[in-house]
Coordinates of C-alpha atoms in Angstrom, one line a residue:
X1 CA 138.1 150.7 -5.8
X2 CA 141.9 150.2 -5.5
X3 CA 143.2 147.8 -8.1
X4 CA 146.5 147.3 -9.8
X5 CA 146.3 148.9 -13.4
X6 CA 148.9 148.6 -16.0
X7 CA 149.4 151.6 -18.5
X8 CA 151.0 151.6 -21.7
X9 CA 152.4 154.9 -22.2
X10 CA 154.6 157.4 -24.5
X11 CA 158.1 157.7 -23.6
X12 CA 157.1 161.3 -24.0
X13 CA 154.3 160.7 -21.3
X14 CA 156.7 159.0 -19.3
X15 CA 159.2 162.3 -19.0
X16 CA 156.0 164.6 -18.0
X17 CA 155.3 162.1 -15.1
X18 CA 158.5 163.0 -13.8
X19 CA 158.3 167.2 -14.6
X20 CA 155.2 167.2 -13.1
X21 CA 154.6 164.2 -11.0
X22 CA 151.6 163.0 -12.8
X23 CA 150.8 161.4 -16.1
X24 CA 147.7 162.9 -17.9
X25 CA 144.5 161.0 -18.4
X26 CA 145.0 161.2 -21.9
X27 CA 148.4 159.6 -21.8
X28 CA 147.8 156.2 -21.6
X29 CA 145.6 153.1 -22.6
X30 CA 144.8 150.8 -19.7
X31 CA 144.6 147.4 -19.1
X32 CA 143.4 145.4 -16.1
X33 CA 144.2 142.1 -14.8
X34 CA 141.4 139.7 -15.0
X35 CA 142.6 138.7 -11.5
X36 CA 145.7 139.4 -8.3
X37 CA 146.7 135.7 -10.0
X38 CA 150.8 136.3 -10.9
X39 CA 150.3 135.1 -14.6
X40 CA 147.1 137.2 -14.9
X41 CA 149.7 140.1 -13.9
X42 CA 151.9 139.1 -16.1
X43 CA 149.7 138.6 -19.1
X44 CA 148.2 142.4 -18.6
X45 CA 151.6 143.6 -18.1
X46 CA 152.6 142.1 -21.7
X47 CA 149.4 143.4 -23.3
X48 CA 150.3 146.7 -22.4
X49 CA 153.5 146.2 -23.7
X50 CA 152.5 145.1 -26.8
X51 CA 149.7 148.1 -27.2
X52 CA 152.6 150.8 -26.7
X53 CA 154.7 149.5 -28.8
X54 CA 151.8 149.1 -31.7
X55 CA 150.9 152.5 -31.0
X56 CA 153.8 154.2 -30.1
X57 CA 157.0 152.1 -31.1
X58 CA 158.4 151.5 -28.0
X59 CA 157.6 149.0 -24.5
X60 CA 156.8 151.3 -21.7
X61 CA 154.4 150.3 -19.1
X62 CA 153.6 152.1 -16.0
X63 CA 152.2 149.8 -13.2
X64 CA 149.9 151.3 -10.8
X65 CA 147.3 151.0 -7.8
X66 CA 145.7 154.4 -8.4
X67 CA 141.6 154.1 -7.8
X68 CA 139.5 152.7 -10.6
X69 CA 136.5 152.6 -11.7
X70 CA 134.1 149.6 -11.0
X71 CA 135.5 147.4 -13.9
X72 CA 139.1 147.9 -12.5
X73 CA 139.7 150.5 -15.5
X74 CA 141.8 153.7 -14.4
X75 CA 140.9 157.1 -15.6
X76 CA 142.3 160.6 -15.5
X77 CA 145.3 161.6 -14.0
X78 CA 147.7 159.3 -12.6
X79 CA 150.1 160.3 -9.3
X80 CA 153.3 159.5 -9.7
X81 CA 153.0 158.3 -5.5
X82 CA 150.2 155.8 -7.3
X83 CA 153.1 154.5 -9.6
X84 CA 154.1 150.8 -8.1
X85 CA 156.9 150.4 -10.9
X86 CA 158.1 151.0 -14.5
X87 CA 158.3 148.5 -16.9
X88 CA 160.3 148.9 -20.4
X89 CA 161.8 147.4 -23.1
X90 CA 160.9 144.0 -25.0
X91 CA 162.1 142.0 -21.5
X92 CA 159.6 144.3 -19.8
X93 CA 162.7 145.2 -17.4
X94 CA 161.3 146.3 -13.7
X95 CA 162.2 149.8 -12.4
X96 CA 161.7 151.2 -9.2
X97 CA 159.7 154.9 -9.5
X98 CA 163.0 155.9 -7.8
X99 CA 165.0 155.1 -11.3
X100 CA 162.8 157.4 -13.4
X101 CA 165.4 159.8 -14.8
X102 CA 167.7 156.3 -15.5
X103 CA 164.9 155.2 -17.5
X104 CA 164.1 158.3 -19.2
X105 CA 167.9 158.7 -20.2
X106 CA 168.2 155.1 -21.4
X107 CA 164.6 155.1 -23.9
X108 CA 166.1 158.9 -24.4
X109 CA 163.0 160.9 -23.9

């Protein structure tokens, strides 16, 4: 199952996506959308904001459509070609995959 994930993440998590192209399964906590509705989107998007920054002091939120499990939950490793964008900051600012090393300059990791 193929289903748009979003991952709150490290910053530290964020720089070994770009070193090695993948984010380990360990690096993230994962929430799901409870549907494709925008504002359901939205609303898992800003959960996983709000779980990094609990855990980890700072918004950073990788969005991604890697496969799932049968409850829409993503597991182990994630591609960086599975990444759809990059979310950071308390505005949740979009970033394209192709802006990695801007992003990872500006949150300085």
């Amino acid at each position: 199952m193929t289903r748009r994930a979003y991952l709150a993440v490290r910053a530290a998590d964020l720089r070994s996506l770009a070193d090695t192209g993948e984010l380990p399964g360990d690096a993230y906590a994962c929430v799901v959308a409870a549907s494709d509705d925008e504002q359901d989107e939205y609303d898992a998007m800003a959960v996983a904001g709000e779980i990094a920054e609990e855990r980890w002091g700072s918004v950073v939120v990788v969005v991604t459509q890697a496969a799932a499990g049968p409850d829409g939950e993503v597991t182990g490793p994630v591609a960086l070609r599975d990444v759809a964008a990059i979310h950071v900051g308390d505005e949740l600012a979009w970033y394209a995959t192709q802006e990695l090393d801007a992003v990872l300059e500006q949150i300085g990791a």
